[in-house]
XYZ file of C-alpha atoms in Angstrom:
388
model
C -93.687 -26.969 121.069
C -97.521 -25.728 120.076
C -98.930 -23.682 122.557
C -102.054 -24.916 124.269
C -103.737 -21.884 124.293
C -103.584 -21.717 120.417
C -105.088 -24.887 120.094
C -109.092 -24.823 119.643
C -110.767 -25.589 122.634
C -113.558 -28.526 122.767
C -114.664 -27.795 125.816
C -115.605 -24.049 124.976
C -119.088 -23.039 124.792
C -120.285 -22.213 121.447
C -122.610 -19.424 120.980
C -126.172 -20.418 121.257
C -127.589 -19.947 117.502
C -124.593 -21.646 115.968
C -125.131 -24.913 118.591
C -128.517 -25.564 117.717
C -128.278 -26.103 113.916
C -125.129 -27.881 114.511
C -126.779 -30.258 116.687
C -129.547 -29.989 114.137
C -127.660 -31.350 111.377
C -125.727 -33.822 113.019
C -125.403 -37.117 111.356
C -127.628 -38.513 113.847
C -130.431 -36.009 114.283
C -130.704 -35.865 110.370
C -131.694 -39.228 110.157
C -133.692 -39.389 112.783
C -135.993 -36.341 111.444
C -135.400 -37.185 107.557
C -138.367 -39.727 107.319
C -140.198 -37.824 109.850
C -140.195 -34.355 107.490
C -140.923 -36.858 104.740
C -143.889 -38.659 106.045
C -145.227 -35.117 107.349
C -144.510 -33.795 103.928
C -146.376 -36.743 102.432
C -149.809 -36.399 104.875
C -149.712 -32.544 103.866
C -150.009 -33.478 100.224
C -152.463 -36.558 100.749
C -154.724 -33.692 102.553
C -154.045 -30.985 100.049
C -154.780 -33.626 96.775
C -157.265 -35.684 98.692
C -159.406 -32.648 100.797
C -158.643 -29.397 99.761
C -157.408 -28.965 96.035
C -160.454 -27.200 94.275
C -161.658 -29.889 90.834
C -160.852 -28.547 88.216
C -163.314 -29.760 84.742
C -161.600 -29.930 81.287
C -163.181 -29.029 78.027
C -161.387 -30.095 74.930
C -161.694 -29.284 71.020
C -159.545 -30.702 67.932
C -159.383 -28.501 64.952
C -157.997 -28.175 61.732
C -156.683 -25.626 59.346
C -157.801 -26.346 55.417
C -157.423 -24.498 52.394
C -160.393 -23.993 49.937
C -157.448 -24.278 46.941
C -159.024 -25.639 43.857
C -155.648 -26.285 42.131
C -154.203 -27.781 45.450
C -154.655 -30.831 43.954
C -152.843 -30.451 40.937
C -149.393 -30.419 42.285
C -147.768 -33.225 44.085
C -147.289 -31.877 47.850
C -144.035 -34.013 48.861
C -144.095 -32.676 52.099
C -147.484 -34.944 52.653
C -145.706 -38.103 52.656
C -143.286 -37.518 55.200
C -144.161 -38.453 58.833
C -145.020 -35.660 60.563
C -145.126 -32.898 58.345
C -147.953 -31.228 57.279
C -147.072 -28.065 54.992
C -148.023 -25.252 54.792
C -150.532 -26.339 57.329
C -148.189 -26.191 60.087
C -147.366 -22.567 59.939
C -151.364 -21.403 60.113
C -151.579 -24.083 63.006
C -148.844 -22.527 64.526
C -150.229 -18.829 63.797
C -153.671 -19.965 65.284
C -151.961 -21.508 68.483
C -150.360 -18.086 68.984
C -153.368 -16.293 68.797
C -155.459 -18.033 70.743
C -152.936 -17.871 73.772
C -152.197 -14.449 73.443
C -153.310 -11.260 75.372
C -155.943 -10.045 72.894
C -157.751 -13.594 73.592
C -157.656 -13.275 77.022
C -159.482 -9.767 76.802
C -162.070 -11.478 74.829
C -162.789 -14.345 77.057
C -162.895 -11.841 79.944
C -164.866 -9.691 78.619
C -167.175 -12.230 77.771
C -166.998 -14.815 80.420
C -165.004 -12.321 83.562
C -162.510 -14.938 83.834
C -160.804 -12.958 86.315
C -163.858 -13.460 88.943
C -164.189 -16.865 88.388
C -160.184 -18.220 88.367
C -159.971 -15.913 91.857
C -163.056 -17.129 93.311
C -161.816 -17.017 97.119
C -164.466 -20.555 97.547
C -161.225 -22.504 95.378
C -158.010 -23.323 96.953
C -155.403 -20.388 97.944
C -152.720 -22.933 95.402
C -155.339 -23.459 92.028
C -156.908 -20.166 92.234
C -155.243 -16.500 91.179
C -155.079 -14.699 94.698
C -156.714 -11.370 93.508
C -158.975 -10.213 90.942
C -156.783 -6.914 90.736
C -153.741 -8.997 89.558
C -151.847 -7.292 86.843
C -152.273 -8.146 83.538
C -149.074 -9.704 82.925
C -150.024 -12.469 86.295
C -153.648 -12.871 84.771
C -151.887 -14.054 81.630
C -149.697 -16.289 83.274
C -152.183 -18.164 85.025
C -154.702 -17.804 81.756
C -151.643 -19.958 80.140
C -151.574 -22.235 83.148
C -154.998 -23.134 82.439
C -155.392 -23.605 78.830
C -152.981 -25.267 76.791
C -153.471 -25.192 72.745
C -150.798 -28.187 71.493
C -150.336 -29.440 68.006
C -150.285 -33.076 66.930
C -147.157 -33.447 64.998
C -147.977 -36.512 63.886
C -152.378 -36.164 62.904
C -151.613 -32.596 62.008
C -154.381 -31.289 64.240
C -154.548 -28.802 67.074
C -155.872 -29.700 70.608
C -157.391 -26.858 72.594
C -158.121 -28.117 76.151
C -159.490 -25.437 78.710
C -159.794 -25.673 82.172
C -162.412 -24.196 84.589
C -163.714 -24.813 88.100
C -166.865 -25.820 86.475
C -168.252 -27.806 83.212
C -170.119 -25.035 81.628
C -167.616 -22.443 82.070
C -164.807 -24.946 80.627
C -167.460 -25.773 77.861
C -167.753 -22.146 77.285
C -163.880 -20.803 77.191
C -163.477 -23.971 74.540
C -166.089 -22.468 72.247
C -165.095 -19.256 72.451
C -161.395 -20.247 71.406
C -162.617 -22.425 68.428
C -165.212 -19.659 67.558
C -162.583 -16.595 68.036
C -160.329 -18.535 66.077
C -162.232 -19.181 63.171
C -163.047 -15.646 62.960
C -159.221 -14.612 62.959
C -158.251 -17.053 60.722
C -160.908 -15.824 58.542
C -160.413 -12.312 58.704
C -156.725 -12.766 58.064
C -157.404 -14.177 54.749
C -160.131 -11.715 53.675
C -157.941 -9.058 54.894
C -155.023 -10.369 52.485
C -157.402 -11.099 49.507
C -158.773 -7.773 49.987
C -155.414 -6.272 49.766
C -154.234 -8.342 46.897
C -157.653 -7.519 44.512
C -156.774 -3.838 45.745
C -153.599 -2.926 44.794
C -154.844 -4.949 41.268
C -157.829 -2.690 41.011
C -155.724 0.507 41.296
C -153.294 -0.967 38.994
C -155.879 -1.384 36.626
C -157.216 2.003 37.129
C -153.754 3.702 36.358
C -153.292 1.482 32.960
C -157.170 2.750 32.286
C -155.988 6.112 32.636
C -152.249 5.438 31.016
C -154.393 3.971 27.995
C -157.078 6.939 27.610
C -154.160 9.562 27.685
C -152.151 7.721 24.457
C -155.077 7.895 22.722
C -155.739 11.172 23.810
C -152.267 12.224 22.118
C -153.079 10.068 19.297
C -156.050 12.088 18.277
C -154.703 15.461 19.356
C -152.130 14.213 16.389
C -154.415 13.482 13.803
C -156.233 16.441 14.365
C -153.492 18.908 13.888
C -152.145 17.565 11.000
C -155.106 17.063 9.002
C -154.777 13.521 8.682
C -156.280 10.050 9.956
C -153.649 7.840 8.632
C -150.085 9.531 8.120
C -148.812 5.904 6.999
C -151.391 5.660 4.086
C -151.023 9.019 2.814
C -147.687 8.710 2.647
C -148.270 5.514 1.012
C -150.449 7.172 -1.846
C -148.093 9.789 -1.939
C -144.849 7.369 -2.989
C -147.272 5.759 -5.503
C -148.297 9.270 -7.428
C -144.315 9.953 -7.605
C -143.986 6.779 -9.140
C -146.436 6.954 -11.803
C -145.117 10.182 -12.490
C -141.193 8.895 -12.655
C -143.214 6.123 -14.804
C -144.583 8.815 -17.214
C -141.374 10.551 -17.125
C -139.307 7.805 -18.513
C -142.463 7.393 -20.910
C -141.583 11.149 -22.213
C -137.838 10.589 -22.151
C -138.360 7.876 -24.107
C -140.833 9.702 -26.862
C -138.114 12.548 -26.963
C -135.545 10.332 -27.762
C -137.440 8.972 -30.342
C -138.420 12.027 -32.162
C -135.485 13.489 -32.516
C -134.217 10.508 -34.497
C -136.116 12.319 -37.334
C -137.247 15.541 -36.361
C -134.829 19.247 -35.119
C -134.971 19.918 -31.563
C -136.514 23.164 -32.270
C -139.472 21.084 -34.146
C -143.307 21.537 -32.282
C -143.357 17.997 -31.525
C -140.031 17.859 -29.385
C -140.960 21.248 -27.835
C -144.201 20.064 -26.910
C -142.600 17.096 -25.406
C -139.665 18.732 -23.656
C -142.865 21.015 -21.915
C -144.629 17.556 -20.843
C -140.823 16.386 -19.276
C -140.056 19.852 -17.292
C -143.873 19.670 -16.039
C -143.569 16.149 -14.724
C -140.268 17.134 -13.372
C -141.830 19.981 -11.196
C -144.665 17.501 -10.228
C -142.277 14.846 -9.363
C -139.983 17.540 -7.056
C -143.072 19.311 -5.548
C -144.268 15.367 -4.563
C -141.043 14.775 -3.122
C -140.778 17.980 -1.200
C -143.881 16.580 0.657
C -142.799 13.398 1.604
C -139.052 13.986 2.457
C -137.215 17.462 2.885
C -133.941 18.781 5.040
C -135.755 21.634 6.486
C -138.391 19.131 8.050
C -142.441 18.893 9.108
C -142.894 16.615 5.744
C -144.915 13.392 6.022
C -142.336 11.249 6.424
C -142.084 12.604 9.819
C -145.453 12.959 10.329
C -145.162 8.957 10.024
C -142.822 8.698 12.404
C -144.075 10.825 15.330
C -147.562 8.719 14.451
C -145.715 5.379 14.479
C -144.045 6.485 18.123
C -147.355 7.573 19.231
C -149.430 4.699 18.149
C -146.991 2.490 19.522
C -147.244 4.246 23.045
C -150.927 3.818 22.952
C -150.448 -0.159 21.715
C -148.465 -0.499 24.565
C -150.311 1.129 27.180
C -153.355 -1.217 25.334
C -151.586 -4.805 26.036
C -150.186 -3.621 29.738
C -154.584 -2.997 30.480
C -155.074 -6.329 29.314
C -152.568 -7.983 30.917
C -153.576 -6.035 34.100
C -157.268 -7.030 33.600
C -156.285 -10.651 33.417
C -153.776 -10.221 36.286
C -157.272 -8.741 38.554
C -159.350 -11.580 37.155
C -156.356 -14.748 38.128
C -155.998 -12.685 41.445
C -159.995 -12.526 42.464
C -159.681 -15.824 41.483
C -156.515 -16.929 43.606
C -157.926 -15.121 46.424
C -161.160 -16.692 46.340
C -159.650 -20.433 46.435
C -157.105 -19.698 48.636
C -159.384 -18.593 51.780
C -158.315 -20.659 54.910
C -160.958 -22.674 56.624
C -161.210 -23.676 61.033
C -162.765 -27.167 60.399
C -163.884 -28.528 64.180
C -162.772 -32.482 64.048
C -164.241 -32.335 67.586
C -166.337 -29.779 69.169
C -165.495 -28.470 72.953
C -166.756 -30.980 75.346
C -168.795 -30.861 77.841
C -167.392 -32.371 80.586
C -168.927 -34.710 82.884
C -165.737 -35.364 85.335
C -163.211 -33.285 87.052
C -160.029 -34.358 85.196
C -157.592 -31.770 87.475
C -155.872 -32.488 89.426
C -155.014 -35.987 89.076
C -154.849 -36.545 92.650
C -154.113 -40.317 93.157
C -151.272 -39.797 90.199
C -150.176 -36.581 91.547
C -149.905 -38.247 95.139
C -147.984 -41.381 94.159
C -145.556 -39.278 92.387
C -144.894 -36.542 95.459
C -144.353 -39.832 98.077
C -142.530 -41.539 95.707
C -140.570 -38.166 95.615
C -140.620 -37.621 99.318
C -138.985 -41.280 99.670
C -136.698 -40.359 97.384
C -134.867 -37.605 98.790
C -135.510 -38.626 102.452
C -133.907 -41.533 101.344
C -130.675 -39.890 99.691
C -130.564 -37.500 102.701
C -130.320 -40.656 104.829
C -127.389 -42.003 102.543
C -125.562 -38.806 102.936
C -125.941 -38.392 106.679
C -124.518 -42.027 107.050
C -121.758 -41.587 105.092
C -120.750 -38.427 107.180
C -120.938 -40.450 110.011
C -119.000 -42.949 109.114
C -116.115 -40.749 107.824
C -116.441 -38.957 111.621
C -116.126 -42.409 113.129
């Protein structure tokens, strides 16, 4: 048999703490005080949204990115007929969006508007407003994000800037800061690129100047030490004097031949002859020793270290051009590819406090409340009835 006193007692006293929040959440107590939290929970928030929460005024601006790109519409952009894609538009959007929400904004607008005075002004409510001036900057930017919201339009391709402030102008005045701020980003991006582009041409362009003077430098320097402008046409003349002379040679051999059908080779005539032949001989050898010799610095060389250094400087020459027209086609390209902020709408001025939406923001918290009061009620019943 079990013994008794191993068996949990009901009738022992439980310790105090433990008792009351088990006879707090009992079955019965639960749903008696469910609807009762709820409906207090409810009157809290119809006093908060109706009475207390601070209005909040909304300034909003639609913008777009465009591209001053003359040849744009040359190609056929497939992207454009697609629902909901934009390009190469989407990307600067996106870039813009970034910027304007970022930390380097926010100094900006305070500096310019001390947005940390007026979203902790201590006359808003404790829940809306930033509780300190003296927040960090990490909490300033938090609640800076809380209160402006840049979104893009998937579908119209545009970007919405809406600002919020506990007052029209100062909403009126964050909005035209962003747009104005943004435009001047966007702007400087795409001088800053152009300028870097038409840059690194220029100094291209200055080296190929240089490269180009220097061949022609060695070109001269060439010319000048040998004695001659045009290696190639002196050599030219040169081959054509040897063959006149190898022409007048064979003339000689010929006349030779012909005299000593009839005459002695020891008559005047053939003498006189065989001095013309071993003349024009000499001529012809001293001619070729110029042009072409094994022990070297002849002209034909000459023509070849002038052909390797005219070709250096023709070279150098072309790459110039091709970098002058590469500086031209990329002042040009810079130019028409600048990126443009066009404002489809500029910031508001607003007339109405658009935050909070109270009436929406209190039919969705009782619906809420009901809710879970509700489910709460459903559980505690089914407890009971399991007890039972």
């Amino acid at each position: 048999m079990t013994d008794p006193s191993t068996q949990p007692d009901a009738s022992r006293p439980k310790p105090p703490l433990i008792g009351r929040v088990a006879g707090f959440l009992a079955p019965r107590r639960v749903r008696q005080s469910t609807f009762r939290i709820a409906f207090l929970a409810i009157a809290v928030a119809i006093a908060y949204w109706g009475l207390f929460a601070s209005d909040r005024y909304v300034s909003e601006a639609h913008v777009i990115i465009q591209r001053t790109d003359l040849a744009g519409g040359q190609g056929m952009d497939f992207g454009s007929i697609l629902p909901g894609v934009t390009g190469g538009a989407r990307s600067d959007q996106m870039l813009l969006r970034d910027h304007l929400l970022s930390v380097d904004m926010l100094r900006r607008l305070d500096s310019a508007l001390d947005l940390r005075a007026h979203y902790s002004d201590r006359s808003r409510d404790i829940l809306s407003r930033m509780w300190s001036a003296e927040n960090s900057l990490e909490h300033f930017h938090r609640h800076f994000r809380s209160r402006v919201a840049v979104d893009f339009d998937e579908y119209a391709g545009v970007l919405v800037i809406r600002a919020q402030a506990y007052d029209p102008d100062t909403a009126h005045a964050i909005g035209s800061m962003l747009v104005q701020e943004g435009e001047r980003y966007m702007n400087d991006m795409a001088h800053r690129l152009a300028r870097e582009q038409v840059g690194f041409l220029e100094q291209q362009v200055v080296e190929m100047s240089e490269r180009v003077i220097a061949a022609r430098q060695a070109v001269l320097a060439f010319q000048n030490e040998r004695g001659l402008a045009s290696p190639e046409a002196s050599a030219e003349n040169l081959t054509a004097v040897i063959n006149r002379l190898e022409a007048q040679l064979s003339d000689l051999r010929a006349r030779r031949t012909a005299l000593l059908g009839y005459l002695s080779p020891k008559a005047p005539g053939v003498v006189e002859v065989d001095l013309l032949i071993g003349s024009v001989e000499q001529q012809i050898a001293r001619e070729q020793a110029r042009l072409a010799a094994p022990n070297g610095a002849t002209l034909n060389q000459a023509v070849e270290e002038f052909q390797r250094l005219q070709l250096t400087a023709e070279f150098a020459q072309d790459v110039y051009r091709s970098s002058l027209v590469a500086l031209e086609k990329g002042r040009v390209e810079a130019t028409r590819t600048l990126k443009k902020v066009s404002v489809l709408q500029s910031p508001t001025v607003p007339e109405y406090p658009l935050e909070p939406r109270r009436m929406y923001n209190i039919v969705v918290f009782v619906l809420l409340a009901l809710l879970v009061a509700g489910i709460v009620h459903l559980l505690a019943a089914i407890i009971r009835d399991h007890k039972d």
